[in-house]
Coordinates of C-alpha atoms and ligand atoms in Angstrom, one line a residue:
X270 CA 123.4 110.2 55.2
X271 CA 121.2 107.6 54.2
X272 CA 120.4 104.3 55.6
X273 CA 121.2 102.4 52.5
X274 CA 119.1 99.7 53.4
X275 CA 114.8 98.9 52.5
X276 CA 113.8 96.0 54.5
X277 CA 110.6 94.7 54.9
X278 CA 108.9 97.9 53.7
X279 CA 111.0 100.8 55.7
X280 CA 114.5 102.3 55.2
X281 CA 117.4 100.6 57.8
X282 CA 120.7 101.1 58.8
X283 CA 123.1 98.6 57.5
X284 CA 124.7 96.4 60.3
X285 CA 128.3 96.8 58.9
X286 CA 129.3 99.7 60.5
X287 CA 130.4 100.8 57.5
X288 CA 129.8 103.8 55.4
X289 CA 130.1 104.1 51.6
X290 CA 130.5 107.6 49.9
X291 CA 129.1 107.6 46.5
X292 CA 131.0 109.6 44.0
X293 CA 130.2 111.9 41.2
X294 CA 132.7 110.4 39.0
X295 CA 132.4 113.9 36.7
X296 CA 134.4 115.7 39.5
X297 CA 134.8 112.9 42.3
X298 CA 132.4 115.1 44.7
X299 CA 130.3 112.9 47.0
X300 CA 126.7 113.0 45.9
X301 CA 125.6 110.7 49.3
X302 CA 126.7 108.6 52.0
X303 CA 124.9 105.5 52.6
X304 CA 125.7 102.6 55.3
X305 CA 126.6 99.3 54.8
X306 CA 125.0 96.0 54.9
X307 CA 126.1 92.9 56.8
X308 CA 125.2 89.0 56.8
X309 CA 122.4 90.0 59.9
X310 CA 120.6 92.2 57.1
X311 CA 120.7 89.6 54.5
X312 CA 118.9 87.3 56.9
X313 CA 116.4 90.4 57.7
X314 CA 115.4 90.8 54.4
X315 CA 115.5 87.3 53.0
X316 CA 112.9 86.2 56.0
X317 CA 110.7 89.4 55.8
X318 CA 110.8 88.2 51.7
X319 CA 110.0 85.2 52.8
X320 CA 107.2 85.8 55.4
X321 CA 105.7 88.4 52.5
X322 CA 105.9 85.4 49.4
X323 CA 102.7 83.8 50.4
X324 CA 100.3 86.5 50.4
X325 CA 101.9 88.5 47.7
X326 CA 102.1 84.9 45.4
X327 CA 97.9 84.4 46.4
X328 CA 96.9 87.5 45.5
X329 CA 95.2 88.2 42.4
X330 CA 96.9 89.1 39.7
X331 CA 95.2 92.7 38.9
X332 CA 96.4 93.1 42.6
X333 CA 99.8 93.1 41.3
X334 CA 99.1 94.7 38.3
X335 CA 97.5 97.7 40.4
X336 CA 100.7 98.0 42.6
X337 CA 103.0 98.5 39.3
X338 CA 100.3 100.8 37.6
X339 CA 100.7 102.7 40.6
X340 CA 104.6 102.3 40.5
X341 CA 104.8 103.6 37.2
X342 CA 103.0 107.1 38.1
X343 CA 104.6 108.1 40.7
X344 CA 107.9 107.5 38.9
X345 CA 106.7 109.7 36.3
X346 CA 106.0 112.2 39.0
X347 CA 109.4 112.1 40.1
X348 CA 110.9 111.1 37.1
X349 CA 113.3 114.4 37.0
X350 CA 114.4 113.7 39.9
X351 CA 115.5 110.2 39.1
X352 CA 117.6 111.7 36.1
X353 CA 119.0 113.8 38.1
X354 CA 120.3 111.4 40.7
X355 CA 121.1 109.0 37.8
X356 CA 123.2 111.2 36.3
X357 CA 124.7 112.4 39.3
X358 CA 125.7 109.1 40.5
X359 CA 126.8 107.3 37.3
X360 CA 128.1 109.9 35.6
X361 CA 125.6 109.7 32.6
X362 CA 124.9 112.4 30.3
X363 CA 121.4 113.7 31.6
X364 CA 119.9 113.4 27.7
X365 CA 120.7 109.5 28.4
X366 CA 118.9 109.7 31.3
X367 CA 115.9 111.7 30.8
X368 CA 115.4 110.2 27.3
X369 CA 116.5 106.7 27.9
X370 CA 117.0 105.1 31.6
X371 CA 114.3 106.7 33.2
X372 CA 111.5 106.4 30.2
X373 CA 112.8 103.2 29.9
X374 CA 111.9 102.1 33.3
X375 CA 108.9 103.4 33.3
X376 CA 107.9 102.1 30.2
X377 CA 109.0 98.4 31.4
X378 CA 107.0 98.5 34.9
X379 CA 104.0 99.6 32.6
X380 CA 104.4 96.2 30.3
X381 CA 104.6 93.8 33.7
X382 CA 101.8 95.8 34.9
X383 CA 100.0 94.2 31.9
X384 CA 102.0 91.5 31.3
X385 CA 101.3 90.6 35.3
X386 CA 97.3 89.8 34.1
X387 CA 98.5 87.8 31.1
X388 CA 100.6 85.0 33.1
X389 CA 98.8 81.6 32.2
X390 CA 99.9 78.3 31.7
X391 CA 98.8 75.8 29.0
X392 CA 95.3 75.3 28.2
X393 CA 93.9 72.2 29.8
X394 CA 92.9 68.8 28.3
X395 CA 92.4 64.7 28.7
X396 CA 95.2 62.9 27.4
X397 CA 94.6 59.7 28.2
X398 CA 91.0 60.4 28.4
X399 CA 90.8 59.3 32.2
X400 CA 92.4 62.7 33.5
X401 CA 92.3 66.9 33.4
X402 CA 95.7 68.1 32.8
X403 CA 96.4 71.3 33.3
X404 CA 99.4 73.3 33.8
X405 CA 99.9 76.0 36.4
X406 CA 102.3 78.7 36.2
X407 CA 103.8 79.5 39.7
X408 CA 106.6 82.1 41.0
X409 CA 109.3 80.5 42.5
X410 CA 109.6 82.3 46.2
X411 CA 112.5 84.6 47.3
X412 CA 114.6 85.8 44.2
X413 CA 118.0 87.2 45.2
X414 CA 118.7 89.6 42.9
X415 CA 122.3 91.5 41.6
X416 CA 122.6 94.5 39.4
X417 CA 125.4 96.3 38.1
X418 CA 126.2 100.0 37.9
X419 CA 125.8 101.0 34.2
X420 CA 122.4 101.2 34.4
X421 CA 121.7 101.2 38.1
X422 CA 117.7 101.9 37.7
X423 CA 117.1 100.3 34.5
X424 CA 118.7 96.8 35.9
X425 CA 117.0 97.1 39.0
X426 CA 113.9 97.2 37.3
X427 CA 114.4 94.2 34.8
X428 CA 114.9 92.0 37.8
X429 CA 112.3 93.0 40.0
X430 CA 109.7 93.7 37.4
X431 CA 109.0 90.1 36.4
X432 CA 109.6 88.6 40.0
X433 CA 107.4 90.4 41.4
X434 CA 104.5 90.3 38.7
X435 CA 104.8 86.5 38.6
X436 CA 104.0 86.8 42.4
X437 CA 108.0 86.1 43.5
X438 CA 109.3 88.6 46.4
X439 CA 112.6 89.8 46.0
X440 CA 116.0 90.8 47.8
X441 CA 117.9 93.2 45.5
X442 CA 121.8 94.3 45.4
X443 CA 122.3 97.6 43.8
X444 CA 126.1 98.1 43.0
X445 CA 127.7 99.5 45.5
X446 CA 129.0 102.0 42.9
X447 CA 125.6 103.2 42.1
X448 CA 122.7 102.1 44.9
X449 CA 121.0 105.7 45.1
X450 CA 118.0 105.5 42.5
X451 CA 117.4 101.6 43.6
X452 CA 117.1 103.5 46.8
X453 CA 114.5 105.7 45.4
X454 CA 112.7 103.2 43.6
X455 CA 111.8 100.9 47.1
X456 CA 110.4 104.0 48.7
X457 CA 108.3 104.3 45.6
X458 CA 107.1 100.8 45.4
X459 CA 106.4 100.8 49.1
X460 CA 104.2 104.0 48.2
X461 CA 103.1 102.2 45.5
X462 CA 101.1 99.3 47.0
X463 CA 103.8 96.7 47.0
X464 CA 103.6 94.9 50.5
X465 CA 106.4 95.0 53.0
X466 CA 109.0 92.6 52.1
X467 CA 107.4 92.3 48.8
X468 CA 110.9 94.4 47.5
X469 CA 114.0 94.7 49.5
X470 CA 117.5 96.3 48.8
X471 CA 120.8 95.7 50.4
X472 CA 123.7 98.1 49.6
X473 CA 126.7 96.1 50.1
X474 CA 129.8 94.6 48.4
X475 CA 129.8 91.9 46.3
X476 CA 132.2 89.4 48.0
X477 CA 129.8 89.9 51.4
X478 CA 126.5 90.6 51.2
X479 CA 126.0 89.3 47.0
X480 CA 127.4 86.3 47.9
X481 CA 125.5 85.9 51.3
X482 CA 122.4 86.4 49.1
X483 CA 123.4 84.1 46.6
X484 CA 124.0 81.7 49.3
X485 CA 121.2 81.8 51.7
X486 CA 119.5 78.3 51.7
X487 CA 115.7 80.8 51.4
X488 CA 116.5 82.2 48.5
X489 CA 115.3 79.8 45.9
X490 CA 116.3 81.8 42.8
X491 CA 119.8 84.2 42.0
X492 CA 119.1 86.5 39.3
X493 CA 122.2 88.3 38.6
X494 CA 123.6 91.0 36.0
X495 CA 127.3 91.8 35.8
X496 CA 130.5 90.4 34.5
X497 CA 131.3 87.0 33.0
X498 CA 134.1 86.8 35.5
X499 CA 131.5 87.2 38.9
X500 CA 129.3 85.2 36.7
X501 CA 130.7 82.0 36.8
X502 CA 130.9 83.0 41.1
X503 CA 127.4 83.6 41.6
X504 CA 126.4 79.8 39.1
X505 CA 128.7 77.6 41.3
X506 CA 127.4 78.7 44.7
X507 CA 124.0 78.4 43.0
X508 CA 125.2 75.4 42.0
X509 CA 126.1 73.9 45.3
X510 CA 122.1 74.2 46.5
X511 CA 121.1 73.4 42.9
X512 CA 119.2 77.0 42.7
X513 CA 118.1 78.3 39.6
X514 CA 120.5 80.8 38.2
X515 CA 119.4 83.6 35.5
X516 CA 122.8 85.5 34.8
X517 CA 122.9 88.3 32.1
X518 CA 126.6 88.8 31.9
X519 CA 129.6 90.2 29.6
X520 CA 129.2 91.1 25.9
X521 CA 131.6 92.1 22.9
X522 CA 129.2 93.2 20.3
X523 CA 130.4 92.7 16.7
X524 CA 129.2 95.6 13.8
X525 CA 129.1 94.0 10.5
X526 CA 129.1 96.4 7.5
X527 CA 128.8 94.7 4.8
X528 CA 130.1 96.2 1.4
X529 CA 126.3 97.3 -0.2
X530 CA 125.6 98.8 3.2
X531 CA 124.8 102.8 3.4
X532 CA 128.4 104.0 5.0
X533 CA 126.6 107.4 6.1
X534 CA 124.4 105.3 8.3
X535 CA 126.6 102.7 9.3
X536 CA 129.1 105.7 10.3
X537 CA 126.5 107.2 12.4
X538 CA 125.5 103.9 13.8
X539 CA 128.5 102.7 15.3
X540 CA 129.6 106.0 16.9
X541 CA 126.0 105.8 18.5
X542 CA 126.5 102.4 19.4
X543 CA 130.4 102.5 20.4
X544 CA 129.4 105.6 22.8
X545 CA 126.3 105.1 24.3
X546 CA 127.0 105.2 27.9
X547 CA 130.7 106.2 27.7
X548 CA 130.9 102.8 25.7
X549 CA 129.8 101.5 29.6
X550 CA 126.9 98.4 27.8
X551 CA 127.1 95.2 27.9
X552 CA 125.7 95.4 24.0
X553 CA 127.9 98.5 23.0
X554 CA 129.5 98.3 19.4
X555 CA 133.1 97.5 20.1
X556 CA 134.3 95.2 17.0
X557 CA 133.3 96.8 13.8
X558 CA 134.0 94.5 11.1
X559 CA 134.1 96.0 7.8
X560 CA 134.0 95.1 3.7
X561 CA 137.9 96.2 2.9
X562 CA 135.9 98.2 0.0
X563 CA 134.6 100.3 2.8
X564 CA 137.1 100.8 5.2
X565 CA 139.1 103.8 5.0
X566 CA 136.0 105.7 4.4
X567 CA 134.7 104.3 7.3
X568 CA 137.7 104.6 9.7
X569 CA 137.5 108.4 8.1
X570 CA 134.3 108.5 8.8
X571 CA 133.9 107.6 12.7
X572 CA 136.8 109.2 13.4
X573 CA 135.7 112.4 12.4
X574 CA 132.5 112.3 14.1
X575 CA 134.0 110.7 17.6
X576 CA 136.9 113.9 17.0
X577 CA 133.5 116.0 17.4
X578 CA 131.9 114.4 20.6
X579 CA 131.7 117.0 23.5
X580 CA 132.8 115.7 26.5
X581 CA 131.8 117.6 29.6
X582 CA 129.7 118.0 32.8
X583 CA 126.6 115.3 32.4
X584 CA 124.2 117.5 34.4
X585 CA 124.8 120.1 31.0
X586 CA 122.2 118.8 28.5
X587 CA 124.8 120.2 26.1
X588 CA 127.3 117.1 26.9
X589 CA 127.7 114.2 24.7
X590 CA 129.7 111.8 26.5
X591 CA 129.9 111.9 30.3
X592 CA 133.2 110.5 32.5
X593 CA 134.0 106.7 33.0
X594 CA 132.2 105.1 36.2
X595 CA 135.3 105.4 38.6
X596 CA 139.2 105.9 38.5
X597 CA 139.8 102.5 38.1
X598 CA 137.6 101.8 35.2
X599 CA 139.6 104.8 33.6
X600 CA 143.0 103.1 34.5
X601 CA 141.6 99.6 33.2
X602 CA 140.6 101.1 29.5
X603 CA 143.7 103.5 29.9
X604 CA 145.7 100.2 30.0
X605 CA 144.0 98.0 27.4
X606 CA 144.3 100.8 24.9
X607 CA 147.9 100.7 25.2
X608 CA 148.7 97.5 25.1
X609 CA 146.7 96.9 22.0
X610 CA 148.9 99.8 20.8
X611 CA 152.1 98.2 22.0
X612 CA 150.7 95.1 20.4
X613 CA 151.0 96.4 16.8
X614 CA 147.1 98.5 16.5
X615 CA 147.1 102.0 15.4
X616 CA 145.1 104.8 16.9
X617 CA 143.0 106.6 14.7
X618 CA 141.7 109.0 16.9
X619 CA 141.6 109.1 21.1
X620 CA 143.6 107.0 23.4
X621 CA 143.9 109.6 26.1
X622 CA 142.4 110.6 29.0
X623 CA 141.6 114.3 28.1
X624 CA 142.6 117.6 30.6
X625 CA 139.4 117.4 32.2
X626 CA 138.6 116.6 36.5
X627 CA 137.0 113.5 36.7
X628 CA 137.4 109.5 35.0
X629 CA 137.1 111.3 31.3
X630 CA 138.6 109.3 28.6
X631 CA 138.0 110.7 25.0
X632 CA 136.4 108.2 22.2
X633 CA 139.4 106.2 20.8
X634 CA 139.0 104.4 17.3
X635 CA 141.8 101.4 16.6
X636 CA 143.0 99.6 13.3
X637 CA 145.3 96.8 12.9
X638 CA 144.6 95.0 15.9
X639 CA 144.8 91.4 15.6
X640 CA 141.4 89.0 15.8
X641 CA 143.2 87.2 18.7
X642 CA 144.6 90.5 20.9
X643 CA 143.0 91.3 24.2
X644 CA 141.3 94.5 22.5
X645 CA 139.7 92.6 20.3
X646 CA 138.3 89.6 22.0
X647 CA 137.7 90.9 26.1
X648 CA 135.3 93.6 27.3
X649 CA 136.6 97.0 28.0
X650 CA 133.8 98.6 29.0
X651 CA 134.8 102.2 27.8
X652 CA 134.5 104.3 24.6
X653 CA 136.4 102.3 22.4
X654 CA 135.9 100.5 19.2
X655 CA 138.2 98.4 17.0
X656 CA 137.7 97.8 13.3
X657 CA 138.9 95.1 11.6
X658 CA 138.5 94.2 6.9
X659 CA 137.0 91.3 6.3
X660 CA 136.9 89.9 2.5
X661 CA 134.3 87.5 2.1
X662 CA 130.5 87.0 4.0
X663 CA 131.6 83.9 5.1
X664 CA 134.9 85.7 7.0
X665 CA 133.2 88.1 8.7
X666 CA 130.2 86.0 10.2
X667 CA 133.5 83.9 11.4
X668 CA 135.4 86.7 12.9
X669 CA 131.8 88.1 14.5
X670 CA 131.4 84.3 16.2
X671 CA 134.8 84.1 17.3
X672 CA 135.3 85.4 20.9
X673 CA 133.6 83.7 23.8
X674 CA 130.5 86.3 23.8
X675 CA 127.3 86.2 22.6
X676 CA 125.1 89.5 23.4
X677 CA 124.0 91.1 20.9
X678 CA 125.5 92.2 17.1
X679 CA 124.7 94.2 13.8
X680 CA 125.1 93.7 10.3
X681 CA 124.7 96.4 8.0
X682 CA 123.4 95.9 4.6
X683 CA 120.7 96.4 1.6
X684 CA 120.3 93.1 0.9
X685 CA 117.6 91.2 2.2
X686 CA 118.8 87.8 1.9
X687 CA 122.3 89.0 3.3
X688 CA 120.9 90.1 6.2
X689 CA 118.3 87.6 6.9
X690 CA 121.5 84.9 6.7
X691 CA 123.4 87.2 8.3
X692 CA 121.1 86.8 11.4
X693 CA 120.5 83.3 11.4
X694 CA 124.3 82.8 11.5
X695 CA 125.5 85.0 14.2
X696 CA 125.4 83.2 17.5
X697 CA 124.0 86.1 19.3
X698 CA 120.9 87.0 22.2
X699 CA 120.3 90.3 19.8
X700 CA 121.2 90.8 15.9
X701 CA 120.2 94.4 14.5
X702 CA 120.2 95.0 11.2
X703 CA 121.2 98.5 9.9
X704 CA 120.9 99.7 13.7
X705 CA 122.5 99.2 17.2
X706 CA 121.6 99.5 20.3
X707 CA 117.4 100.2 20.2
X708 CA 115.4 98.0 22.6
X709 CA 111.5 97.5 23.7
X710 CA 110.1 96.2 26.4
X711 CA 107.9 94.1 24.9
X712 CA 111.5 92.2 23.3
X713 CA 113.8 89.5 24.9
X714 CA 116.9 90.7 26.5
X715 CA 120.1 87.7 27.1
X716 CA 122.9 86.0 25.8
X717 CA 124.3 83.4 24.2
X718 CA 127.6 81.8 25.0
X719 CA 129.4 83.3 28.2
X720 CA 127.1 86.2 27.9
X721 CA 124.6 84.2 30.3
X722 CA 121.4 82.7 30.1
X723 CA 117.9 83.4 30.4
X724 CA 116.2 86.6 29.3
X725 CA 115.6 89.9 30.8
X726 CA 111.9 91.9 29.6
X727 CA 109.3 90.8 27.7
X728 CA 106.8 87.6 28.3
X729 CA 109.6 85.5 27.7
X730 CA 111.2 86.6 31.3
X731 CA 108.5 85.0 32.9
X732 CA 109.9 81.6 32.2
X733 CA 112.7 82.2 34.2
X734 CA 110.7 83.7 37.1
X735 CA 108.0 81.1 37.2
X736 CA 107.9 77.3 37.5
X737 CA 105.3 75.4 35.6
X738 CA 103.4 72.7 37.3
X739 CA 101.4 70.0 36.1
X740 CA 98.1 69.3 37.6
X741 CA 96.3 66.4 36.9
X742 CA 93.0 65.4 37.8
X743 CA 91.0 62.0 38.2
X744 CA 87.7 62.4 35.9
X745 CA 86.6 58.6 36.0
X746 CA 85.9 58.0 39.5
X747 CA 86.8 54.7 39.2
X748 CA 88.5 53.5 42.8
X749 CA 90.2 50.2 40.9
X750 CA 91.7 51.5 38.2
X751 CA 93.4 49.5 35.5
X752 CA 96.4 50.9 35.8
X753 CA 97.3 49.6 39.3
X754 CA 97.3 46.3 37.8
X755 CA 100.9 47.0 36.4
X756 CA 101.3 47.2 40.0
X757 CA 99.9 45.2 41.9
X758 CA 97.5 41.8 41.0
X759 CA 94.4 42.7 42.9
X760 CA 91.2 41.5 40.9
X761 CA 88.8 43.1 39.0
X762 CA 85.6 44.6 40.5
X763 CA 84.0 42.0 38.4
X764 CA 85.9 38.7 38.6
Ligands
NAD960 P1 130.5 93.1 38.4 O1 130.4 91.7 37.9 O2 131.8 93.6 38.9 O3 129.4 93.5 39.5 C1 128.0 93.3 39.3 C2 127.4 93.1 40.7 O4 127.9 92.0 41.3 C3 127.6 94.3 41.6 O5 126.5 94.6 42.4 C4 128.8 93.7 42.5 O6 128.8 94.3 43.8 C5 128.3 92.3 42.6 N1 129.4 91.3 42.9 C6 130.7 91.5 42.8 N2 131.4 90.3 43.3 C7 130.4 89.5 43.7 C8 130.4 88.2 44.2 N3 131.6 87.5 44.5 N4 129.3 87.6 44.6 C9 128.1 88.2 44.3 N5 128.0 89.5 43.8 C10 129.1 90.1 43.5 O7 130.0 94.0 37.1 P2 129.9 95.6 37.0 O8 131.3 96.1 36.8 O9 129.1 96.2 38.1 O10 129.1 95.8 35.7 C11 129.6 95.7 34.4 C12 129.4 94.3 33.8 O11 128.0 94.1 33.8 C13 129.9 94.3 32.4 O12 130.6 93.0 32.3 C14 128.6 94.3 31.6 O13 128.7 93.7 30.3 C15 127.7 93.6 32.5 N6 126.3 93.9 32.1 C16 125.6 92.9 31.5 C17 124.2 93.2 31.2 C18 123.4 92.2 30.4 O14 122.2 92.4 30.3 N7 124.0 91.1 29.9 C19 123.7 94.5 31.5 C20 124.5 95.4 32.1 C21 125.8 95.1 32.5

């Protein structure tokens, strides 16, 4: 069993005196115990965050830089390893983890690494001629952060990656689904160089210890990635304190073909896109909108290739799509699927859960749902993808805008102007053009609309991790200054 807990630089039991079995959900073995935290943790960790934000905020920045550097190589050391227990734990095929979450996350601690050295604020100048502005860049103090279980390591990483090379310390929720790599990753940044207290996690539930976290007067910051529905949770308790709240949420990404696009490649490009992950991503094709000159070809098209996807044991490098995070998740997609059936849509491949142990659900394609059904407008968070004809540009830009996300989108075509208007006018964090899915670190993650706000990777993260002060500095000398007249009447030097 482990602890479950890394506070203030060492493993720890939780105080719940609970224990949580995390499942393989391939074949529902138990891959590791870990204990539960309590409220007594979250205060443990939130002061030894606290206690460690003022050295770790003074240091020099190519301090911080050298603690990530060093981050990043031992995770490629043990970067099997992490695949491994990804896959294990999450259910992911291990080709997704070896060639995506784990690269991935190295790749991202190597940019704040950099990035960490390139944190400055504006340059200065005399404005009024009188004074020196300049503007400083600060972190904020304790970010509190929650991630979800899709990507356990990657999400991890794109919260405590910018906190902690702006100089913030941080208090990190795995999901309890899913905390085992988040686990492996504090050992490694303890290894690392980072500073006791500089990064600690909690394994806990949400309703308890993430809202405790959210909550505690210390933590100046939530950063938090999950659904819309626990969204709007964590922003009105960070609300009541008036804390800054950077929430990466929900998505329902549209796929536009438009009717000059190459089918071949759009065919390919949403299976990729509708399956990555078992369909488990926030920015997973899942409303495929398509020119009514195209679409029997393309409902032909994906179904065939989804009719081919091997579903199987994710530790087999050989398996294309892996099993659905838990029985639940199963029984929620299970459930949507056929009530967008009973509601009038067609199946045109999939829709059941195949004879297999574990939360397997086979890749399900749908027609003749309407715009307005649950299918079509709510997450499901599984492998399945709706397509809808559209008529004219205008129509399908609409239908991509109309449900209340905002992630990310695609529109497929050969024309340039198509797609450059094409990406101006959807109201999206992300718009691809004939691709879905790719991302860099270097590239702003975040929503628009209920799919949250702020951004995850890239410089532009650093805004929500820092706040900017201005700094202004007397240059004249002068101990009556003019100004104070407007204040008070005292006379001049001279009179
Ligand atoms: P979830 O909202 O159920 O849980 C996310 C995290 O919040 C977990 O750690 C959970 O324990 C915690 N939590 C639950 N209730 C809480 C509460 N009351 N207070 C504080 N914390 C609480 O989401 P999930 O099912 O783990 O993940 C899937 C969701 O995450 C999907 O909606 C997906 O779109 C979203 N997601 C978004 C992004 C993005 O970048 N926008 C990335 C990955 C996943």
């Amino acid at each position: 069993m482990l602890p479950g807990q890394w506070i203030d630089g060492r493993p720890a039991e939780g105080g719940s005196g609970h224990v949580l079995e995390v499942a393989n959900p391939a074949d529902g073995t138990t891959v590791e115990s870990v204990t539960l935290a309590n409220g007594a943790d979250v205060a443990d960790a939130v002061a030894a965050a606290r206690a460690a934000f003022r050295q770790w905020s003074q240091v020099p920045p190519v301090v911080r830089s050298d603690a990530l550097l060093a981050l990043a190589e031992r995770m490629k050391d043990r970067a099997d390893e992490y695949a491994r227990v990804e896959t294990a734990q999450t259910g992911k095929p291990i080709r997704l983890s070896t060639g995506f979450d784990v690269p991935g996350s190295v790749d991202n601690t190597l940019f704040f690494a950099g990035a960490a050295r390139h944190l400055q604020g504006t340059a200065a100048a005399e404005w009024d001629g009188d004074h020196t502005s300049t503007v400083r860049r600060e972190p904020i103090g304790v970010v509190g952060s929650i991630a979800p279980w899709n990507y356990p390591l990657q999400m991890a990483m794109w919260k405590m990656l910018p906190a902690v090379a702006a100089g913030n310390t941080v208090v990190l929720k795995p999901s309890e689904l899913t905390p085992l790599t988040t686990l492996m990753l504090a050992e490694d940044a303890s290894a690392a160089g980072l500073p006791d207290g500089v990064f600690n996690v909690l394994t806990g539930t949400g309703p308890d210890v993430g809202e405790a976290i959210v909550a505690h007067p210390d933590v100046r910051m939530v950063s938090f990635t999950g659904s819309t529905r626990v969204g709007h949770r964590v922003a009105e308790i960070a609300a009541g304190q008036l804390k800054r709240a950077h929430l990466e949420l929900g998505g329902k990404a549209p796929f536009v073909v438009f009717p000059d696009a190459d089918l071949a490649a759009a065919v390919q490009g949403a299976v990729a896109g509708a399956l990555i992950n078992t369909g488990q991503d926030c920015t997973a094709a899942t409303r495929a909108y398509v020119h009514h000159s195209l679409f029997d070809e393309f409902v032909s098209g994906v179904a065939r290739v989804m009719d081919g996807v091997r579903l199987g044991d994710p530790a087999d490098p050989a398996t294309d799509l892996g099993p659905l995070i838990s029985p639940s998740q199963r029984e929620k997609v299970t459930a949507m699927v056929e009530r967008a059936v009973a509601g009038g849509a067609t199946l045109a491949c999939g829709g059941f859960a195949p004879d297999l142990p574990g939360c397997f659900y086979r890749p399900t394609l749908l027609t003749g749902a309407r715009q307005d059904s649950e299918i079509v407008q709510e997450e499901v968070f599984g492998p399945v993808l709706v397509v809808l004809p559209f008529e004219s540009d205008d129509e399908a830009i609409r239908l991509a805008n109309d449900t209340r996300y905002g992630l990310a989108a695609s529109a497929w075509t050969s024309d340039v102007r198509r797609a450059h208007r094409a990406s101006r006018e959807i109201e999206a964090g992300c718009v691809w053009i004939n691709d879905h899915i790719p991302i860099v670190s270097e590239m702003p993650h975040g929503g628009y609309k209920q799919s949250g706000m702020g951004k995850d990777m890239s410089q532009y993260s650093f805004d929500e991790y820092t706040q900017v002060k201005h700094v202004s500095v007397d240059i004249t000398g002068v101990a009556n200054k003019e100004w104070h007249r407007t204040i008070y009447s005292n006379p001049r030097p001279d009179q």
